[in-house]
mmCIF file of C-alpha atoms in Angstrom:
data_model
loop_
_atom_site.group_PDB
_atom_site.id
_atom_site.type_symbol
_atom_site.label_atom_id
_atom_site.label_comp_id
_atom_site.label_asym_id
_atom_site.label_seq_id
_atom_site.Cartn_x
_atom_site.Cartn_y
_atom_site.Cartn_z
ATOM 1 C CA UNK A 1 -64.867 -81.866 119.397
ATOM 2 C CA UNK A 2 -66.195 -82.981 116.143
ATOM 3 C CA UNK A 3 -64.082 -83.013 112.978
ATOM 4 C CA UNK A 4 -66.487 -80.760 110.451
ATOM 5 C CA UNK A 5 -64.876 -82.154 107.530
ATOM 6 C CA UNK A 6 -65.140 -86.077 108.314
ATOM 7 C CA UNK A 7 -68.664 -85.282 109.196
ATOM 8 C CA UNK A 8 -69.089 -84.187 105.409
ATOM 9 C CA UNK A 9 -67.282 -87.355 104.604
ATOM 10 C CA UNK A 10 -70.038 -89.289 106.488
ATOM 11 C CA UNK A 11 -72.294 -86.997 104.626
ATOM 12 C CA UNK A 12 -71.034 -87.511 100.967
ATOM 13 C CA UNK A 13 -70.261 -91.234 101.453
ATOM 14 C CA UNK A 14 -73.969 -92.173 102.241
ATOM 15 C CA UNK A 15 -75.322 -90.413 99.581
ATOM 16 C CA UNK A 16 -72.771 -92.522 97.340
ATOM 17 C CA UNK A 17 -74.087 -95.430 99.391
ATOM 18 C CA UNK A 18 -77.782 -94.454 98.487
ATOM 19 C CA UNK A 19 -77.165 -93.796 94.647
ATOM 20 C CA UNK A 20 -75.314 -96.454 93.865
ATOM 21 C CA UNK A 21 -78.443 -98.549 95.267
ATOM 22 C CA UNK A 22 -80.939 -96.701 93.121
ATOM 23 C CA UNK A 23 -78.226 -97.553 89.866
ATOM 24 C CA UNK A 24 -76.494 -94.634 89.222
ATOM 25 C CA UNK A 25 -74.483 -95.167 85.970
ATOM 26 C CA UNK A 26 -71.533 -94.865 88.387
ATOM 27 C CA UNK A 27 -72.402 -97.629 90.798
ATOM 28 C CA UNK A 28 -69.297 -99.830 90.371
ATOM 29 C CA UNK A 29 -66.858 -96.633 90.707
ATOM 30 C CA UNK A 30 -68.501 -95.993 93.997
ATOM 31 C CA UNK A 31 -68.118 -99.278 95.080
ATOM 32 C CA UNK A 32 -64.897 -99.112 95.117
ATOM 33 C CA UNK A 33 -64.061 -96.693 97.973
ATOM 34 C CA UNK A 34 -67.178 -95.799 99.103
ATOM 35 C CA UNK A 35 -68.063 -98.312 102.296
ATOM 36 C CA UNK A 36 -64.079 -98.536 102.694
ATOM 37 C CA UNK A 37 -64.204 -95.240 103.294
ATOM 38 C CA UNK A 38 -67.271 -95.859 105.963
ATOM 39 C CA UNK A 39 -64.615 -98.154 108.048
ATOM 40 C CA UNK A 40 -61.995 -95.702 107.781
ATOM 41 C CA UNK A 41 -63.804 -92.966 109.200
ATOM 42 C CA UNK A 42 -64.791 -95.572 112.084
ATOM 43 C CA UNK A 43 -61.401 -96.293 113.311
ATOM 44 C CA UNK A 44 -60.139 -92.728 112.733
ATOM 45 C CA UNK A 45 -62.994 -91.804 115.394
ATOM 46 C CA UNK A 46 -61.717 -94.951 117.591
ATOM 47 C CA UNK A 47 -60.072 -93.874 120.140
ATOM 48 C CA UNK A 48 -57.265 -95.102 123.119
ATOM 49 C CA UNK A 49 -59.802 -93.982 125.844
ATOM 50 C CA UNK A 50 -62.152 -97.360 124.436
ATOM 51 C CA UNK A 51 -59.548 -99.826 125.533
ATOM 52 C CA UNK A 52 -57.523 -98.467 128.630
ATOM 53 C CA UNK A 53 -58.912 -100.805 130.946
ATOM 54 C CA UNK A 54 -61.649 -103.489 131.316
ATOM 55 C CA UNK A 55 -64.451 -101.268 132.370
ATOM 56 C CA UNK A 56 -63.592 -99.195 129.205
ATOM 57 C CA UNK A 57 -64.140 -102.620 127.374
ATOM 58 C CA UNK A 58 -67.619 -103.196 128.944
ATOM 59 C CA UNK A 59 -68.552 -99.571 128.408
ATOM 60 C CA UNK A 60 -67.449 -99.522 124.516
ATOM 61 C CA UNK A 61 -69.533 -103.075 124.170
ATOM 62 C CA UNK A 62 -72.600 -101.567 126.090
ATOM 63 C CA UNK A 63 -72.664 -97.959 123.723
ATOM 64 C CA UNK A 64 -72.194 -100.341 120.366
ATOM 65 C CA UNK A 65 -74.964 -102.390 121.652
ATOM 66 C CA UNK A 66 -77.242 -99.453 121.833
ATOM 67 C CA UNK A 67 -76.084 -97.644 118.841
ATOM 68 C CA UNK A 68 -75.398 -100.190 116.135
ATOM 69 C CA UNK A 69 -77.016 -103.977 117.773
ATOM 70 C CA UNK A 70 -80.092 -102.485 118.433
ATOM 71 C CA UNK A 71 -80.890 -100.309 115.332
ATOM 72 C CA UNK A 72 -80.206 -103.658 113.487
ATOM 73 C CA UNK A 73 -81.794 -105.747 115.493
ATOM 74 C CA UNK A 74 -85.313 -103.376 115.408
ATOM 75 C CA UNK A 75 -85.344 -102.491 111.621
ATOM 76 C CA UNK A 76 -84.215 -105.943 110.758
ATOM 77 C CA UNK A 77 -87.359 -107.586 112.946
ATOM 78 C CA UNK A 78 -89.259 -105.308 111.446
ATOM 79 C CA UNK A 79 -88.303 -105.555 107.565
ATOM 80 C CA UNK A 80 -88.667 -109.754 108.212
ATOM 81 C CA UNK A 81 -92.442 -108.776 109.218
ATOM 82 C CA UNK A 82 -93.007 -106.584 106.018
ATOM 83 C CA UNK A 83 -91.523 -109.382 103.826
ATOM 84 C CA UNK A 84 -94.649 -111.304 104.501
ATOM 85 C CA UNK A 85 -92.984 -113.991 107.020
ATOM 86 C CA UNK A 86 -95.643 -115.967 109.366
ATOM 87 C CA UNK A 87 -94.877 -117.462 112.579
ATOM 88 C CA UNK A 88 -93.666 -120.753 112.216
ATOM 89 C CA UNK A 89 -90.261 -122.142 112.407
ATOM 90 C CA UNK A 90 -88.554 -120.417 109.481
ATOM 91 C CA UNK A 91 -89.082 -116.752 111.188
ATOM 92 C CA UNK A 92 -87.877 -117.761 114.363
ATOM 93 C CA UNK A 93 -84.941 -119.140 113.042
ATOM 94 C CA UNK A 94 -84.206 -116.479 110.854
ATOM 95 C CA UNK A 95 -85.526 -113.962 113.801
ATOM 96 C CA UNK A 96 -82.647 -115.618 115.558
ATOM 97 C CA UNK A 97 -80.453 -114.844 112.656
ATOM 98 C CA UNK A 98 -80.838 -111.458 112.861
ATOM 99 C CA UNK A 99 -80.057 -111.478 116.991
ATOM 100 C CA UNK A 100 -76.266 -112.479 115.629
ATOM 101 C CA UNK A 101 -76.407 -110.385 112.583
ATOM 102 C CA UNK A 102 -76.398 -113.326 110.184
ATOM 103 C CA UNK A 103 -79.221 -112.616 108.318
ATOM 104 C CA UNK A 104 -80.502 -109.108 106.296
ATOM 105 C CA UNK A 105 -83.786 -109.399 105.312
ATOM 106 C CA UNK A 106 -83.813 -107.650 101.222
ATOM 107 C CA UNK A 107 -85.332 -104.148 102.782
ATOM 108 C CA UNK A 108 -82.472 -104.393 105.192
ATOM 109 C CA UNK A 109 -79.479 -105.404 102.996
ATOM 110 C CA UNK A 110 -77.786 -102.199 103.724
ATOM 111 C CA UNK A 111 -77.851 -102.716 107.401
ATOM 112 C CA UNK A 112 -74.621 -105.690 107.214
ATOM 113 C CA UNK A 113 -72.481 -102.739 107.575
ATOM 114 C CA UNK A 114 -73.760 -102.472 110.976
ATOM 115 C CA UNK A 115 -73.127 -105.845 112.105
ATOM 116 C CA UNK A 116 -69.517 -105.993 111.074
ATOM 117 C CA UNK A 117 -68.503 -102.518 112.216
ATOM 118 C CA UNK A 118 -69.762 -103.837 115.567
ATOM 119 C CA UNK A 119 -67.700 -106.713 115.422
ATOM 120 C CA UNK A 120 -64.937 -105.372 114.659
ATOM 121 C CA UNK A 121 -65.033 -102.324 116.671
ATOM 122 C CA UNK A 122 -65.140 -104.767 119.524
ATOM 123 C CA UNK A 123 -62.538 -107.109 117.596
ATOM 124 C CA UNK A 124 -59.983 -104.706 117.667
ATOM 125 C CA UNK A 125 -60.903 -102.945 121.265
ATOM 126 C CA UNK A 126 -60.025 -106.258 122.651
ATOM 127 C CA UNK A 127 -56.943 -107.013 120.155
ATOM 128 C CA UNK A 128 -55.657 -103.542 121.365
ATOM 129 C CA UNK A 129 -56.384 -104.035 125.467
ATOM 130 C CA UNK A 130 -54.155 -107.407 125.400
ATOM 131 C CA UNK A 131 -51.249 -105.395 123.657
ATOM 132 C CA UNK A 132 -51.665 -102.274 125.796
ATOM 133 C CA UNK A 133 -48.518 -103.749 127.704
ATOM 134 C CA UNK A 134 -46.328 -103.552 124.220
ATOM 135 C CA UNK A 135 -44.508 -100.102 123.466
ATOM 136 C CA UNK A 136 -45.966 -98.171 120.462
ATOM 137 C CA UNK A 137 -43.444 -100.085 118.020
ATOM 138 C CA UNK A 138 -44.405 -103.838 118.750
ATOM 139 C CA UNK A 139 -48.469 -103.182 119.082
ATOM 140 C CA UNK A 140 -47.423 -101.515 115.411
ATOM 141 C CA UNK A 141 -45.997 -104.444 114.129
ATOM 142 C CA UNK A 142 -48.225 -107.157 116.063
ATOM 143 C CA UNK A 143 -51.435 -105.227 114.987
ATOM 144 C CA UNK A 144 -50.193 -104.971 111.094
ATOM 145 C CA UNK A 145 -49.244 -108.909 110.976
ATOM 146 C CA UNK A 146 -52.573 -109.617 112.341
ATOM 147 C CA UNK A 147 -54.292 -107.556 110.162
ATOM 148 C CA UNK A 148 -52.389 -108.534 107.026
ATOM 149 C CA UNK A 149 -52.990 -112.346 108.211
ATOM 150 C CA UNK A 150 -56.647 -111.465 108.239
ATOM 151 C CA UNK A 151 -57.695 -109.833 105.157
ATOM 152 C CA UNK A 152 -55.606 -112.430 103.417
ATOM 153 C CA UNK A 153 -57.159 -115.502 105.143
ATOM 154 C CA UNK A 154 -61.089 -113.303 104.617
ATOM 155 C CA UNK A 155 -59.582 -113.949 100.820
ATOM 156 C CA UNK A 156 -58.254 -117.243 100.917
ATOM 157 C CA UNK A 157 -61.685 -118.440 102.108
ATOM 158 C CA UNK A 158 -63.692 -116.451 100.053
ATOM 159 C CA UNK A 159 -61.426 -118.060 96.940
ATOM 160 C CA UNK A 160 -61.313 -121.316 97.698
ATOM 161 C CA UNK A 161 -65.077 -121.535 98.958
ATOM 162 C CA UNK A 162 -64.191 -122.262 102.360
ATOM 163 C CA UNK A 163 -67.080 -122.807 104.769
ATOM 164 C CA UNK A 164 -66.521 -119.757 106.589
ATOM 165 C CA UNK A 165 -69.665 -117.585 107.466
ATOM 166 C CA UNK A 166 -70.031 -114.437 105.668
ATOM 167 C CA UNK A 167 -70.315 -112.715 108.674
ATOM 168 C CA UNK A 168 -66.646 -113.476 110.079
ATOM 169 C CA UNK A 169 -64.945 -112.953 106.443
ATOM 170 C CA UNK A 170 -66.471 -109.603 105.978
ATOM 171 C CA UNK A 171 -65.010 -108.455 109.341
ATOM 172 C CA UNK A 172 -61.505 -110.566 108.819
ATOM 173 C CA UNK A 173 -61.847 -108.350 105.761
ATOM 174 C CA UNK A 174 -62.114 -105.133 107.018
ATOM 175 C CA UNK A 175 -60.253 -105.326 110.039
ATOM 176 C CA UNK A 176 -57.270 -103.630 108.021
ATOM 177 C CA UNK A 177 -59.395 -100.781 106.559
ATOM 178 C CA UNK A 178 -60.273 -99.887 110.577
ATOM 179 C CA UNK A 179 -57.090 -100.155 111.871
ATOM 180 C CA UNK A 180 -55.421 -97.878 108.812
ATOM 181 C CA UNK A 181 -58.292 -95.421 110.173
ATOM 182 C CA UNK A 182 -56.997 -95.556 113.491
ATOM 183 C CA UNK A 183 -53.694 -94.902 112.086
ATOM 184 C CA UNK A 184 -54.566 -92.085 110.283
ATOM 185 C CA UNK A 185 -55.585 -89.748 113.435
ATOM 186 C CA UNK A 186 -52.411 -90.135 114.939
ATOM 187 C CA UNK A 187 -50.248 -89.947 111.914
ATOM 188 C CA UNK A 188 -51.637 -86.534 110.112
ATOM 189 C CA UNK A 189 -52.065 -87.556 107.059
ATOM 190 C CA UNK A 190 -53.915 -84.193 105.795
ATOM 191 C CA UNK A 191 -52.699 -82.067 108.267
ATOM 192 C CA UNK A 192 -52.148 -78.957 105.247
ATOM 193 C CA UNK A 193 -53.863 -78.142 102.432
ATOM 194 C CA UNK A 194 -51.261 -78.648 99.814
ATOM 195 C CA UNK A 195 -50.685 -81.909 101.359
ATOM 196 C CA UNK A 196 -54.617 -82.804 101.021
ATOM 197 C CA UNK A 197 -54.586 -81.204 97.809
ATOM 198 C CA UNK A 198 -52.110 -83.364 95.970
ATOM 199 C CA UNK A 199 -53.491 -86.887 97.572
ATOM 200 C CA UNK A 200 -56.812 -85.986 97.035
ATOM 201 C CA UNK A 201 -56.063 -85.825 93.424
ATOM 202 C CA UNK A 202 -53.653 -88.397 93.467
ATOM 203 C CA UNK A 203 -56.448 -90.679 95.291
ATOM 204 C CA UNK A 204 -59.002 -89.938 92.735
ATOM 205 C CA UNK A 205 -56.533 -91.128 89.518
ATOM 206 C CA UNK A 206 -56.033 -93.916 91.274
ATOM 207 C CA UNK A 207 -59.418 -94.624 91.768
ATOM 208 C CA UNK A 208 -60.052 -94.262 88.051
ATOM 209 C CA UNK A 209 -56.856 -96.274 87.285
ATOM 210 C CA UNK A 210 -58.732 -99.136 89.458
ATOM 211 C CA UNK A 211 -61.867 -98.369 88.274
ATOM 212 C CA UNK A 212 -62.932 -101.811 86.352
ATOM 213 C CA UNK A 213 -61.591 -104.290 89.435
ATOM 214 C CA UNK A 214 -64.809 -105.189 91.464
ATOM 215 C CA UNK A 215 -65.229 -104.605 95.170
ATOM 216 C CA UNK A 216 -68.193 -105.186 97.576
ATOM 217 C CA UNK A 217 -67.468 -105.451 100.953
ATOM 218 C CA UNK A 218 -71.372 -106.651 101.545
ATOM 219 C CA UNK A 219 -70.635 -110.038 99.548
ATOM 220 C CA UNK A 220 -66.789 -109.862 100.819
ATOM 221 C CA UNK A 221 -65.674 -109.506 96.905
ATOM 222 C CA UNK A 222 -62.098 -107.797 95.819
ATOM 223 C CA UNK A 223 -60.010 -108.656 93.125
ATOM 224 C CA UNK A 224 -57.332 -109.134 95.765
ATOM 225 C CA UNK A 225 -56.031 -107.671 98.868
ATOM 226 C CA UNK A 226 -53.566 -105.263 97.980
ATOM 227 C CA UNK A 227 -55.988 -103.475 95.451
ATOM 228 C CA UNK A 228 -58.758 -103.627 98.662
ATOM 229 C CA UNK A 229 -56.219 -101.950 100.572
ATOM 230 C CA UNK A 230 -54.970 -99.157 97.816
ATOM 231 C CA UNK A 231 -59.039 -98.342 96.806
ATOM 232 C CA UNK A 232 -59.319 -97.656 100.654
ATOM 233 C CA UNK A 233 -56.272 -95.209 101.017
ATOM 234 C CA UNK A 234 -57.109 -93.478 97.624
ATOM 235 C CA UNK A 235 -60.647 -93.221 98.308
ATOM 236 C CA UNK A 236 -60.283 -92.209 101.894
ATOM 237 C CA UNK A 237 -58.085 -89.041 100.635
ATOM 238 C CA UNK A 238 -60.392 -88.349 97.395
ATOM 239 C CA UNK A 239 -63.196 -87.786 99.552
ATOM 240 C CA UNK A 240 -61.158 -86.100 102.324
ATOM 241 C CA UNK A 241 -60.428 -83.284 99.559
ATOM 242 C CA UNK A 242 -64.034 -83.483 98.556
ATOM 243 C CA UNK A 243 -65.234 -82.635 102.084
ATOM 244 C CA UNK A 244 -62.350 -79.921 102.652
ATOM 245 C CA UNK A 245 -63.395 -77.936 100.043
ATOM 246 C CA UNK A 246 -67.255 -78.325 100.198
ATOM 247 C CA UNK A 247 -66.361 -77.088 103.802
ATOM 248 C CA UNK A 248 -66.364 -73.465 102.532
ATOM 249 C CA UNK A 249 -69.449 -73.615 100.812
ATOM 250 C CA UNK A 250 -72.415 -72.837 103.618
ATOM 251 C CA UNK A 251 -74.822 -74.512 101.774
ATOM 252 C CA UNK A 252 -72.556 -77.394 101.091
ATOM 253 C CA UNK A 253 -71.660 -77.805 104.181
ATOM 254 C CA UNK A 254 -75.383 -77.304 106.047
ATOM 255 C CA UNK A 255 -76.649 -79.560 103.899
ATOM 256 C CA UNK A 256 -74.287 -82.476 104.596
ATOM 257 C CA UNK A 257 -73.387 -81.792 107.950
ATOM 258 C CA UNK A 258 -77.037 -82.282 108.388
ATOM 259 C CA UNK A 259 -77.098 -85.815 106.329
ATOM 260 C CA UNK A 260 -73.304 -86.754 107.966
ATOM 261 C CA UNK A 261 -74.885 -86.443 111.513
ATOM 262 C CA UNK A 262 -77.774 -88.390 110.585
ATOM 263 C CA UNK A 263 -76.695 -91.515 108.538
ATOM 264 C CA UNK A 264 -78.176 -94.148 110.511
ATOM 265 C CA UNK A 265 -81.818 -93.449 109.177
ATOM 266 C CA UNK A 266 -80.655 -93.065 105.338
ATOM 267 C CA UNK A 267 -78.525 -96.289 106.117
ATOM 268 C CA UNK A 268 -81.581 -98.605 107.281
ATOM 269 C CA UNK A 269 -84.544 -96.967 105.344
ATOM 270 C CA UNK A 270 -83.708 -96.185 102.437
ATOM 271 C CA UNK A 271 -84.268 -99.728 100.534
ATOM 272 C CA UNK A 272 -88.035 -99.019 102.089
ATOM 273 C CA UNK A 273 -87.924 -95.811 100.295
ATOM 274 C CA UNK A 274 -86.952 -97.315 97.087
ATOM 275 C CA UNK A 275 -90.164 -99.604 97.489
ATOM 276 C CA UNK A 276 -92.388 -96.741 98.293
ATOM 277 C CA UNK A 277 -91.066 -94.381 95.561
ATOM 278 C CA UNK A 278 -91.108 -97.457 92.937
ATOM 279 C CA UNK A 279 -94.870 -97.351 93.738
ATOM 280 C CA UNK A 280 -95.797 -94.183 92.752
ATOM 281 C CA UNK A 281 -92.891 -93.492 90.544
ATOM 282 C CA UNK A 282 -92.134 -96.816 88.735
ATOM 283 C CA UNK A 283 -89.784 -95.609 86.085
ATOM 284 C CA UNK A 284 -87.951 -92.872 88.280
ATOM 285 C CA UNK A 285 -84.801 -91.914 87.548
ATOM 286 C CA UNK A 286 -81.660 -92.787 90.217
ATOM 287 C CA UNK A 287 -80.771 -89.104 90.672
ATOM 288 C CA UNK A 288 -84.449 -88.270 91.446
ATOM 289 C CA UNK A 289 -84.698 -91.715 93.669
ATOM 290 C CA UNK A 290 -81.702 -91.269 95.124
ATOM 291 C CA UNK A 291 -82.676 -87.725 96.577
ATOM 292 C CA UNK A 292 -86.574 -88.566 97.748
ATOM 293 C CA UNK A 293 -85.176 -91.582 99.399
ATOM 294 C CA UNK A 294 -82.498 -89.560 101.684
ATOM 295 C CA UNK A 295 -85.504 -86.590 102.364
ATOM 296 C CA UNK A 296 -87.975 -89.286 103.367
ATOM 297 C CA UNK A 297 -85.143 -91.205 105.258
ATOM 298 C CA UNK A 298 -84.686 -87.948 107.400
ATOM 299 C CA UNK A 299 -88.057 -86.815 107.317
ATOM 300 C CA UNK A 300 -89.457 -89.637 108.937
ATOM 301 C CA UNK A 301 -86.807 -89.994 111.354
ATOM 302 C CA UNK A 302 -87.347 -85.868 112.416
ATOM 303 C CA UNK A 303 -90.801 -87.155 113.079
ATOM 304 C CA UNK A 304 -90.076 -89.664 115.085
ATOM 305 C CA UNK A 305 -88.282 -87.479 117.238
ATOM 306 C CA UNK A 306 -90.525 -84.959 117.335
ATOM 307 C CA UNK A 307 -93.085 -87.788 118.615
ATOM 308 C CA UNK A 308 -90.660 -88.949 120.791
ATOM 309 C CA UNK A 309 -90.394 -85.513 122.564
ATOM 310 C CA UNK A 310 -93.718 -84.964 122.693
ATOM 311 C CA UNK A 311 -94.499 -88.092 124.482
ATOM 312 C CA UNK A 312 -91.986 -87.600 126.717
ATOM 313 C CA UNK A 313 -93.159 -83.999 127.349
ATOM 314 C CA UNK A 314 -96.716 -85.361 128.228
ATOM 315 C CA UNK A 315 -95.324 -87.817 130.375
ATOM 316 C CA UNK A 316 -93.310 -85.349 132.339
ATOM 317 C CA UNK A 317 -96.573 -83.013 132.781
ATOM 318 C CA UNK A 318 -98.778 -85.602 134.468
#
């Protein structure tokens, strides 16, 4: 059964993602916690049942492939088009690109977030099959060295300008924000109110205490590793307490329900939104922005499906 209240989380963290791309005055606040967050939620929805076996394996890698390879692959094909690209050698190659998830066209910048949960969904299905043998104690410990190791070797490269592609540092990076995640479902960390109350709180002074240390996870930038890691615990709470108490408002909770079950379409459109709306609105504000793109995000995806249902409905009649 789905958890209502991580469902707002999904709900409240892509509208952060979606302001802080139109430039709300707030943008670099968000940054800090708000795709961290994104990862969390992943690996607190990962769970054992993904890497009991080898068919489990193949199953997990053939749902991932249809939920987060090809939504990239599609939009990304199709943003490389609108950019104006021709066919000749660059646009295959970069076509190609895009087939690996090593290359976002600018309409589909958002969309690296799918390319390294993929990889490191799968990353850490496979890490976790090979120490399925270990009791609960040693896949603890191997699993936190490894992760540690990780983020700071994502770091050390990123520092020294190691020739490491952006694509593997990003998910060496958030390897440990996945695996803390995973972690948390098992480990109840806001199993009572009181409990969520105080961290929630306590995660959002934290956030401000943190709030002038810069972190993008798209570019693989943090001031260092332990503050990455803190920003992703504190935010993962402040928005926990965020989404427990919007939970008793009906239209609160309607609202981003709706937007939590649906952030795939607000994810990869709504850069192509930004472009439409700067057409006819070219000095809109990012509060005004930031809602048309989300409504034309999900309005255009509601039509889709409602094409989609009536093709398949005049299919089925013939």
């Amino acid at each position: 059964m789905k958890n209502p209240t991580i469902t707002l989380m999904k709900g409240i963290c892509i509208l952060l993602v979606v302001a802080g791309h139109a430039g709300c005055p707030l943008t670099k606040f968000i940054y800090l916690f708000h795709m961290p967050v994104f990862f969390m939620i992943s690996g607190y929805l990962f769970k054992r049942e993904y890497f009991k076996n080898k068919q489990s394996l193949v199953l997990l890698f053939h749902k991932r492939i249809l939920r987060l390879w090809v939504p990239y692959v599609i939009t990304n094909m199709f943003f490389l088009l609108l950019s104006g690209f021709t066919l000749s050698k660059d646009f295959f190659y970069k076509a190609l690109k895009i087939l690996f998830f090593c290359c976002e066209p600018p309409l589909g910048d958002a969309s690296w977030f799918l390319g390294t949960l993929f990889s490191v969904t799968i990353l850490f299905a496979c890490i976790s099959y090979i120490l399925s043998s270990l009791n609960n104690k040693r896949v603890f410990v191997v699993q936190t060295i490894l992760a540690i190791s990780l983020l700071y070797f994502s770091y050390f490269c990123q520092t020294q300008s190691i020739d490491v592609k952006l694509v593997f540092l990003r998910v060496f990076s958030v390897y440990i924000i996945f695996y803390l995640g995973y972690l948390y479902q098992y480990k109840n960390m806001c199993a009572n109110w009181p409990f969520t109350l105080f961290s929630g709180i306590a995660g959002g002074i934290i956030l401000l205490f943190f709030r002038n240390i810069d972190i993008n996870l798209g570019s693989n930038i943090y001031t260092n590793p332990p503050s990455l890691i803190i920003v992703s615990i504190a935010g993962w709470h402040f928005i926990y307490l965020l989404a427990d108490i919007g939970k008793k408002s009906p239209v609160f909770f309607s609202v981003f329900s709706y937007i939590g079950n649906h952030t795939m379409p607000i994810l990869l459109f709504h850069w192509l939104c930004f472009s439409l709306i700067g057409m006819v609105l070219p000095h809109c504000v990012w509060w005004l922005k930031t809602l048309l793109a989300v409504i034309i995000s999900l309005g255009c995806y509601a039509l889709w499906n409602k094409l989609k249902h009536l093709l398949y409905a005049t299919e089925t009649s013939k």
